[in-house]
Each structure stands twice: as C-alpha cells, then as structure tokens.
CSV table of N, CA, C and O and ligand atoms in Angstrom, one decimal:
chain,number,residue,atom,x,y,z
Y,1,MET,N,123.8,189.2,70.9
Y,1,MET,CA,122.4,189.0,71.0
Y,1,MET,C,122.9,187.8,69.5
Y,1,MET,O,123.2,188.5,68.7
Y,2,ARG,N,122.2,186.2,70.2
Y,2,ARG,CA,122.4,185.5,69.3
Y,2,ARG,C,120.9,184.8,68.9
Y,2,ARG,O,120.2,185.3,69.4
Y,3,LEU,N,120.6,183.4,68.5
Y,3,LEU,CA,119.6,183.3,68.1
Y,3,LEU,C,120.0,181.6,68.6
Y,3,LEU,O,120.4,180.7,68.9
Y,4,ILE,N,118.0,181.6,69.1
Y,4,ILE,CA,117.7,180.4,69.7
Y,4,ILE,C,116.7,179.4,68.7
Y,4,ILE,O,115.6,180.1,68.4
Y,5,GLU,N,117.1,178.4,68.5
Y,5,GLU,CA,116.2,177.7,67.5
Y,5,GLU,C,114.9,177.1,68.6
Y,5,GLU,O,115.1,176.0,69.5
Y,6,LEU,N,113.6,177.1,68.5
Y,6,LEU,CA,112.7,176.6,69.6
Y,6,LEU,C,112.4,175.8,68.9
Y,6,LEU,O,111.3,176.2,68.0
Y,7,ILE,N,112.1,174.5,68.8
Y,7,ILE,CA,111.3,173.6,68.8
Y,7,ILE,C,110.1,173.0,69.3
Y,7,ILE,O,110.3,172.6,70.2
Y,8,GLY,N,109.0,173.4,68.9
Y,8,GLY,CA,107.2,172.7,70.4
Y,8,GLY,C,106.7,172.2,69.4
Y,8,GLY,O,107.6,170.6,69.0
Y,9,ARG,N,105.9,171.6,70.5
Y,9,ARG,CA,105.6,170.3,69.9
Y,9,ARG,C,104.9,170.0,68.2
Y,9,ARG,O,105.3,169.3,67.5
Y,10,SER,N,105.0,171.0,67.8
Y,10,SER,CA,103.8,170.9,66.1
Y,10,SER,C,104.9,172.0,65.3
Y,10,SER,O,104.9,172.5,64.0
Y,11,LYS,N,105.5,173.2,65.7
Y,11,LYS,CA,106.1,174.9,65.4
Y,11,LYS,C,106.8,174.4,66.0
Y,11,LYS,O,107.9,174.4,66.8
Y,12,ARG,N,108.3,175.1,64.6
Y,12,ARG,CA,109.9,175.2,64.6
Y,12,ARG,C,110.2,176.9,64.8
Y,12,ARG,O,109.3,177.9,63.6
Y,13,LYS,N,110.4,177.7,65.7
Y,13,LYS,CA,111.0,178.7,65.2
Y,13,LYS,C,112.2,179.5,65.5
Y,13,LYS,O,112.6,179.1,66.7
Y,14,THR,N,112.8,180.1,64.7
Y,14,THR,CA,114.2,181.3,65.2
Y,14,THR,C,113.9,182.4,65.6
Y,14,THR,O,113.3,183.0,65.0
Y,15,ALA,N,114.5,182.8,67.2
Y,15,ALA,CA,114.3,183.8,67.4
Y,15,ALA,C,115.8,184.7,67.7
Y,15,ALA,O,116.4,183.8,68.0
Y,16,ALA,N,115.6,185.8,68.4
Y,16,ALA,CA,116.5,186.3,69.2
Y,16,ALA,C,116.8,185.4,70.5
Y,16,ALA,O,115.7,185.8,71.6
Y,17,ALA,N,117.8,185.3,71.0
Y,17,ALA,CA,118.3,184.4,72.3
Y,17,ALA,C,118.5,185.3,72.9
Y,17,ALA,O,119.4,185.7,73.4
Y,18,GLU,N,117.3,186.4,73.6
Y,18,GLU,CA,117.4,187.4,74.8
Y,18,GLU,C,118.0,187.0,76.1
Y,18,GLU,O,117.1,186.1,76.9
Y,19,PRO,N,119.5,187.7,76.4
Y,19,PRO,CA,119.4,187.4,77.8
Y,19,PRO,C,118.7,187.6,78.5
Y,19,PRO,O,118.0,188.6,78.8
Y,20,GLY,N,118.6,186.6,80.1
Y,20,GLY,CA,117.4,187.1,80.9
Y,20,GLY,C,116.1,186.4,80.8
Y,20,GLY,O,115.6,186.8,82.0
Y,21,LEU,N,115.8,186.1,79.4
Y,21,LEU,CA,114.9,185.6,79.9
Y,21,LEU,C,114.9,184.1,79.3
Y,21,LEU,O,115.6,183.1,78.6
Y,22,THR,N,113.7,183.1,79.8
Y,22,THR,CA,114.1,181.7,80.4
Y,22,THR,C,113.2,181.3,79.0
Y,22,THR,O,113.1,181.9,77.9
Y,23,ILE,N,113.4,180.0,78.7
Y,23,ILE,CA,113.2,179.4,77.5
Y,23,ILE,C,111.9,179.4,77.2
Y,23,ILE,O,111.5,179.2,76.2
Y,24,LEU,N,111.1,178.6,77.7
Y,24,LEU,CA,109.7,179.0,78.5
Y,24,LEU,C,109.0,180.6,78.1
Y,24,LEU,O,108.2,180.6,77.3
Y,25,GLU,N,109.4,181.7,78.5
Y,25,GLU,CA,109.1,182.8,77.9
Y,25,GLU,C,109.6,183.5,76.6
Y,25,GLU,O,108.7,184.3,75.7
Y,26,LEU,N,110.5,183.0,76.2
Y,26,LEU,CA,110.7,183.1,74.5
Y,26,LEU,C,110.2,182.2,73.4
Y,26,LEU,O,109.7,182.5,72.7
Y,27,ALA,N,109.5,181.0,74.1
Y,27,ALA,CA,108.4,180.3,73.6
Y,27,ALA,C,107.5,180.7,73.6
Y,27,ALA,O,106.8,181.0,72.0
Y,28,LEU,N,107.0,181.3,74.6
Y,28,LEU,CA,105.5,181.8,74.8
Y,28,LEU,C,105.7,183.6,73.8
Y,28,LEU,O,104.9,183.4,72.8
Y,29,LYS,N,106.5,183.7,73.8
Y,29,LYS,CA,106.5,185.3,73.2
Y,29,LYS,C,106.7,185.2,71.5
Y,29,LYS,O,106.2,186.0,70.9
Y,30,HIS,N,107.3,184.1,71.4
Y,30,HIS,CA,107.3,183.9,70.1
Y,30,HIS,C,106.3,182.9,69.3
Y,30,HIS,O,106.4,182.2,67.9
Y,31,ASP,N,105.3,182.6,70.1
Y,31,ASP,CA,104.0,181.6,69.9
Y,31,ASP,C,104.9,180.2,69.3
Y,31,ASP,O,103.9,179.9,68.2
Y,32,VAL,N,105.5,179.7,70.0
Y,32,VAL,CA,106.1,178.3,69.5
Y,32,VAL,C,104.7,177.5,71.0
Y,32,VAL,O,105.0,177.6,71.9
Y,33,ASP,N,104.2,176.3,70.1
Y,33,ASP,CA,103.3,175.5,71.1
Y,33,ASP,C,104.6,174.8,72.5
Y,33,ASP,O,104.7,173.5,71.8
Y,34,TRP,N,104.7,175.4,73.0
Y,34,TRP,CA,105.4,174.8,74.5
Y,34,TRP,C,104.5,174.3,75.3
Y,34,TRP,O,103.8,175.1,76.3
Y,35,GLY,N,104.9,173.0,76.4
Y,35,GLY,CA,104.0,172.8,77.1
Y,35,GLY,C,104.5,173.5,78.5
Y,35,GLY,O,105.8,173.8,78.3
Y,36,PHE,N,102.9,173.6,78.9
Y,36,PHE,CA,104.0,174.0,80.5
Y,36,PHE,C,102.4,174.3,81.1
Y,36,PHE,O,100.8,174.4,80.8
Y,37,SER,N,102.8,174.6,82.8
Y,37,SER,CA,101.3,174.7,83.5
Y,37,SER,C,102.0,175.4,84.9
Y,37,SER,O,101.1,176.9,84.8
Y,38,CYS,N,103.1,175.3,85.8
Y,38,CYS,CA,102.8,175.7,87.1
Y,38,CYS,C,103.7,177.0,86.5
Y,38,CYS,O,103.5,178.1,87.2
Y,39,THR,N,104.7,177.2,85.2
Y,39,THR,CA,106.1,177.6,85.9
Y,39,THR,C,106.9,178.0,86.4
Y,39,THR,O,107.3,179.3,86.9
Y,40,ARG,N,106.7,177.2,87.6
Y,40,ARG,CA,107.8,177.0,89.0
Y,40,ARG,C,108.6,176.2,89.8
Y,40,ARG,O,109.1,176.1,90.0
Y,41,GLY,N,108.5,175.3,88.2
Y,41,GLY,CA,109.5,174.1,88.1
Y,41,GLY,C,109.2,173.2,89.0
Y,41,GLY,O,109.9,172.5,89.2
Y,42,THR,N,107.3,173.0,88.9
Y,42,THR,CA,107.4,171.4,89.7
Y,42,THR,C,106.4,170.7,88.7
Y,42,THR,O,106.1,169.5,89.0
Y,43,CYS,N,105.9,171.1,87.8
Y,43,CYS,CA,104.7,170.2,87.1
Y,43,CYS,C,105.7,169.6,86.1
Y,43,CYS,O,105.1,168.2,85.6
Y,44,CYS,N,107.1,169.8,85.2
Y,44,CYS,CA,107.6,169.4,84.7
Y,44,CYS,C,107.2,169.6,83.3
Y,44,CYS,O,107.8,168.8,82.1
Y,45,ARG,N,106.0,169.9,82.8
Y,45,ARG,CA,105.4,169.9,81.6
Y,45,ARG,C,106.2,170.6,80.3
Y,45,ARG,O,105.8,170.4,79.3
Y,46,CYS,N,107.7,171.6,81.1
Y,46,CYS,CA,107.8,172.5,79.9
Y,46,CYS,C,109.1,171.6,79.4
Y,46,CYS,O,110.1,172.6,79.3
Y,47,ARG,N,109.6,170.5,80.4
Y,47,ARG,CA,111.2,169.6,80.4
Y,47,ARG,C,111.3,169.7,78.6
Y,47,ARG,O,110.5,169.8,77.2
Y,48,CYS,N,112.3,170.0,78.3
Y,48,CYS,CA,113.5,170.4,77.1
Y,48,CYS,C,114.3,169.9,77.1
Y,48,CYS,O,115.2,169.5,77.9
Y,49,LEU,N,115.2,169.4,75.7
Y,49,LEU,CA,116.0,168.7,75.4
Y,49,LEU,C,117.1,169.6,74.8
Y,49,LEU,O,116.6,170.6,73.8
Y,50,VAL,N,118.2,170.9,75.5
Y,50,VAL,CA,119.0,171.6,75.1
Y,50,VAL,C,120.1,170.8,74.1
Y,50,VAL,O,120.8,169.8,74.6
Y,51,THR,N,120.1,170.7,72.8
Y,51,THR,CA,121.1,169.9,72.1
Y,51,THR,C,122.2,171.1,71.4
Y,51,THR,O,123.6,170.4,71.1
Y,52,SER,N,122.2,172.4,72.1
Y,52,SER,CA,123.5,173.2,71.8
Y,52,SER,C,123.0,174.2,72.5
Y,52,SER,O,122.5,175.2,72.8
Y,53,GLY,N,124.1,174.9,73.0
Y,53,GLY,CA,124.1,176.2,73.7
Y,53,GLY,C,124.1,175.9,75.4
Y,53,GLY,O,123.5,176.6,75.8
Y,54,MET,N,123.9,175.0,75.8
Y,54,MET,CA,123.5,174.7,77.3
Y,54,MET,C,124.8,175.6,77.8
Y,54,MET,O,124.3,176.2,78.8
Y,55,GLU,N,126.1,175.6,77.3
Y,55,GLU,CA,127.2,177.3,78.1
Y,55,GLU,C,126.3,178.1,78.3
Y,55,GLU,O,126.7,179.0,79.1
Y,56,HIS,N,125.4,178.5,77.6
Y,56,HIS,CA,124.8,179.9,77.7
Y,56,HIS,C,123.5,180.1,78.3
Y,56,HIS,O,122.7,181.4,78.0
Y,57,LEU,N,123.3,179.2,79.3
Y,57,LEU,CA,122.0,178.9,80.2
Y,57,LEU,C,122.4,179.4,81.6
Y,57,LEU,O,124.1,178.7,81.9
Y,58,ASN,N,121.6,179.4,82.0
Y,58,ASN,CA,122.0,179.8,84.1
Y,58,ASN,C,122.7,177.6,84.2
Y,58,ASN,O,121.9,177.2,83.7
Y,59,GLU,N,123.2,177.5,85.7
Y,59,GLU,CA,123.3,176.8,86.0
Y,59,GLU,C,121.8,175.4,86.6
Y,59,GLU,O,120.9,176.7,86.9
Y,60,PRO,N,121.4,174.8,86.4
Y,60,PRO,CA,120.3,174.1,86.6
Y,60,PRO,C,119.9,174.3,88.2
Y,60,PRO,O,120.8,174.7,89.0
Y,61,THR,N,118.6,175.0,87.8
Y,61,THR,CA,118.1,175.4,89.4
Y,61,THR,C,117.8,174.1,90.4
Y,61,THR,O,117.5,173.3,90.3
Y,62,ASP,N,117.2,175.1,91.7
Y,62,ASP,CA,116.9,174.1,93.1
Y,62,ASP,C,115.8,173.0,92.3
Y,62,ASP,O,115.9,172.1,92.6
Y,63,ALA,N,114.7,173.4,91.5
Y,63,ALA,CA,113.9,172.9,91.5
Y,63,ALA,C,113.8,172.1,90.1
Y,63,ALA,O,113.6,170.9,90.1
Y,64,GLU,N,115.1,172.3,89.4
Y,64,GLU,CA,115.3,171.2,87.9
Y,64,GLU,C,116.1,169.8,88.8
Y,64,GLU,O,115.9,168.7,88.1
Y,65,MET,N,116.6,170.0,90.0
Y,65,MET,CA,117.4,169.3,90.6
Y,65,MET,C,116.9,168.3,91.0
Y,65,MET,O,116.7,167.3,91.0
Y,66,GLU,N,115.6,168.7,91.7
Y,66,GLU,CA,114.4,167.3,92.1
Y,66,GLU,C,113.4,167.3,91.1
Y,66,GLU,O,113.3,166.2,91.4
Y,67,GLY,N,113.1,167.6,90.0
Y,67,GLY,CA,112.4,168.0,89.3
Y,67,GLY,C,112.7,166.5,87.9
Y,67,GLY,O,111.8,165.8,87.2
Y,68,LEU,N,114.2,167.1,87.8
Y,68,LEU,CA,114.8,166.0,86.7
Y,68,LEU,C,115.8,165.0,87.4
Y,68,LEU,O,115.8,165.3,88.4
Y,69,ASP,N,115.9,163.9,86.8
Y,69,ASP,CA,117.3,162.8,87.8
Y,69,ASP,C,118.8,163.3,87.5
Y,69,ASP,O,118.5,164.1,85.8
Y,70,ASP,N,119.8,162.6,87.2
Y,70,ASP,CA,121.4,163.3,86.9
Y,70,ASP,C,120.8,162.5,85.5
Y,70,ASP,O,121.8,163.4,85.3
Y,71,GLU,N,120.6,161.6,85.4
Y,71,GLU,CA,121.1,161.0,83.9
Y,71,GLU,C,120.2,162.2,82.9
Y,71,GLU,O,121.0,162.5,81.8
Y,72,GLU,N,119.3,162.6,82.9
Y,72,GLU,CA,118.3,163.4,82.6
Y,72,GLU,C,119.0,164.9,82.0
Y,72,GLU,O,119.0,165.2,81.6
Y,73,LEU,N,119.7,165.4,83.6
Y,73,LEU,CA,120.1,166.7,83.4
Y,73,LEU,C,121.7,166.4,82.6
Y,73,LEU,O,122.1,167.2,81.6
Y,74,GLU,N,122.0,165.6,82.5
Y,74,GLU,CA,123.5,164.6,82.2
Y,74,GLU,C,123.4,164.9,80.6
Y,74,GLU,O,123.9,165.3,80.0
Y,75,GLN,N,121.8,164.5,80.2
Y,75,GLN,CA,121.6,164.1,79.0
Y,75,GLN,C,121.0,165.9,78.0
Y,75,GLN,O,121.6,165.7,76.9
Y,76,GLY,N,121.4,166.6,78.8
Y,76,GLY,CA,121.2,167.9,78.0
Y,76,GLY,C,119.6,168.6,78.7
Y,76,GLY,O,118.8,169.1,78.3
Y,77,TYR,N,118.4,167.8,79.8
Y,77,TYR,CA,117.2,168.1,79.7
Y,77,TYR,C,117.4,169.6,80.4
Y,77,TYR,O,117.8,169.3,81.6
Y,78,ARG,N,116.3,170.1,80.7
Y,78,ARG,CA,116.3,171.1,81.5
Y,78,ARG,C,114.8,171.2,81.3
Y,78,ARG,O,113.7,171.0,80.7
Y,79,LEU,N,114.2,172.3,82.3
Y,79,LEU,CA,113.0,172.8,82.4
Y,79,LEU,C,112.9,174.3,81.9
Y,79,LEU,O,113.0,175.1,82.6
Y,80,GLY,N,112.3,174.4,80.6
Y,80,GLY,CA,112.0,175.6,79.8
Y,80,GLY,C,111.5,176.7,80.8
Y,80,GLY,O,112.2,177.2,80.7
Y,81,CYS,N,111.0,176.4,82.3
Y,81,CYS,CA,110.5,177.8,83.0
Y,81,CYS,C,111.5,178.3,83.9
Y,81,CYS,O,111.7,178.8,84.6
Y,82,GLN,N,112.5,177.3,84.0
Y,82,GLN,CA,113.6,177.8,84.9
Y,82,GLN,C,115.2,177.9,84.0
Y,82,GLN,O,115.8,178.3,84.7
Y,83,ALA,N,115.2,177.2,83.4
Y,83,ALA,CA,116.6,177.7,82.7
Y,83,ALA,C,116.4,179.3,81.5
Y,83,ALA,O,115.6,179.5,80.6
Y,84,LYS,N,117.2,179.8,81.7
Y,84,LYS,CA,117.3,181.2,81.4
Y,84,LYS,C,118.7,181.4,80.6
Y,84,LYS,O,119.8,181.2,81.2
Y,85,VAL,N,118.6,182.0,79.8
Y,85,VAL,CA,119.6,182.7,78.8
Y,85,VAL,C,120.3,184.0,79.4
Y,85,VAL,O,120.0,184.4,80.1
Y,86,MET,N,121.9,183.8,79.8
Y,86,MET,CA,122.4,184.2,80.7
Y,86,MET,C,123.8,185.3,79.8
Y,86,MET,O,124.2,185.9,79.9
Y,87,SER,N,124.2,184.4,78.6
Y,87,SER,CA,125.3,184.3,77.5
Y,87,SER,C,124.9,184.8,76.5
Y,87,SER,O,124.1,184.2,75.9
Y,88,ASP,N,125.4,185.3,75.0
Y,88,ASP,CA,125.3,185.7,74.3
Y,88,ASP,C,125.5,184.2,73.3
Y,88,ASP,O,127.3,183.9,73.8
Y,89,GLY,N,124.8,183.9,72.7
Y,89,GLY,CA,125.2,182.4,71.7
Y,89,GLY,C,123.8,182.0,71.1
Y,89,GLY,O,122.9,182.2,71.3
Y,90,ASP,N,124.1,180.8,70.6
Y,90,ASP,CA,123.6,180.3,69.7
Y,90,ASP,C,122.8,179.0,70.6
Y,90,ASP,O,123.5,178.0,71.3
Y,91,LEU,N,121.7,178.7,70.1
Y,91,LEU,CA,121.3,177.5,71.4
Y,91,LEU,C,119.8,176.5,70.3
Y,91,LEU,O,119.3,177.7,69.6
Y,92,THR,N,119.7,175.4,70.8
Y,92,THR,CA,119.1,174.9,70.0
Y,92,THR,C,117.9,173.8,70.9
Y,92,THR,O,118.8,173.4,71.7
Y,93,VAL,N,116.8,174.0,71.2
Y,93,VAL,CA,115.9,173.5,72.2
Y,93,VAL,C,114.6,172.3,71.6
Y,93,VAL,O,114.0,173.9,71.0
Y,94,ARG,N,114.5,172.0,71.9
Y,94,ARG,CA,113.2,171.3,71.7
Y,94,ARG,C,112.3,170.7,73.7
Y,94,ARG,O,113.0,170.1,73.8
Y,95,ASN,N,110.9,171.1,72.8
Y,95,ASN,CA,110.3,170.5,74.4
Y,95,ASN,C,110.2,169.1,73.9
Y,95,ASN,O,109.9,168.5,73.0
Y,96,LYS,N,110.2,168.4,75.1
Y,96,LYS,CA,110.2,167.2,75.5
Y,96,LYS,C,109.3,167.1,76.4
Y,96,LYS,O,110.1,166.2,77.5
Y,97,PRO,N,108.1,167.2,76.8
Y,97,PRO,CA,107.2,166.7,78.0
Y,97,PRO,C,107.7,165.6,77.6
Y,97,PRO,O,107.4,164.4,76.8
Y,98,TYR,N,106.9,164.4,78.9
Y,98,TYR,CA,107.2,163.1,79.2
Y,98,TYR,C,105.7,162.8,78.6
Y,98,TYR,O,105.7,161.4,78.5
Y,99,PHE,N,104.5,163.4,78.3
Y,99,PHE,CA,102.9,163.0,77.3
Y,99,PHE,C,102.7,163.6,77.0
Y,99,PHE,O,103.3,165.1,77.8
X,1,LIG,S1,106.2,174.8,83.2
X,1,LIG,FE1,105.6,173.7,85.1
X,1,LIG,S2,108.1,172.8,85.6
X,1,LIG,FE2,107.7,174.7,83.9
C-alpha cells in the first residue's frame, strides 16, 4: 500500500491509498473537505485533478465520460466518486469543483 495526498478546499492530508476505495471515499474517511453531492457521477461537485498516480486508478467510467469533456480527461481531471484506487502506488489529487 502506498500514500495518497488529498488536497481539499482548505485541508490537505496524506493517507494510505487503499485499493478498492474511491478518491471521494478516501477524502471523507480522512476528513478532508471535498465537494460532493450525488456520489453517482452526475453532479460533478467531486471533480478533481490527479497530478500524479493516474496509472493507479480505474479507467474513467461512463459517468465520467459523460460528465467531463475530453480535454478535462486528457488533463487529468476525474470525478472523485468514480475514480477508484486499483493498484499500489502514490497519488496526488486536488479537489477542483467548477464553483
Ligand atoms: S459526487 Fe456527484 S459526481 Fe461525484
């Protein structure tokens, strides 16, 4: 297991990057102030920028393909409630809601 740096709106925390959990689940578990509402991939409030470790996440889900545009996906944006840790490795993720 490795570490994930979670950067919320006002808090930043480094925690174990537990495989099987989504970025949003990790942020909530570690009390990082992360935007969210639906947890189903439709509100986009959990949008975040993965600046390292994208290779340790699942492929974008159908909800992410619909909710984010191609440019955002290329830049490393994901939806925290959809992006799940799949393999061991370090990650850095910053919550970047639209508003
Ligand atoms: S919480 Fe709504 S899209 Fe993730």
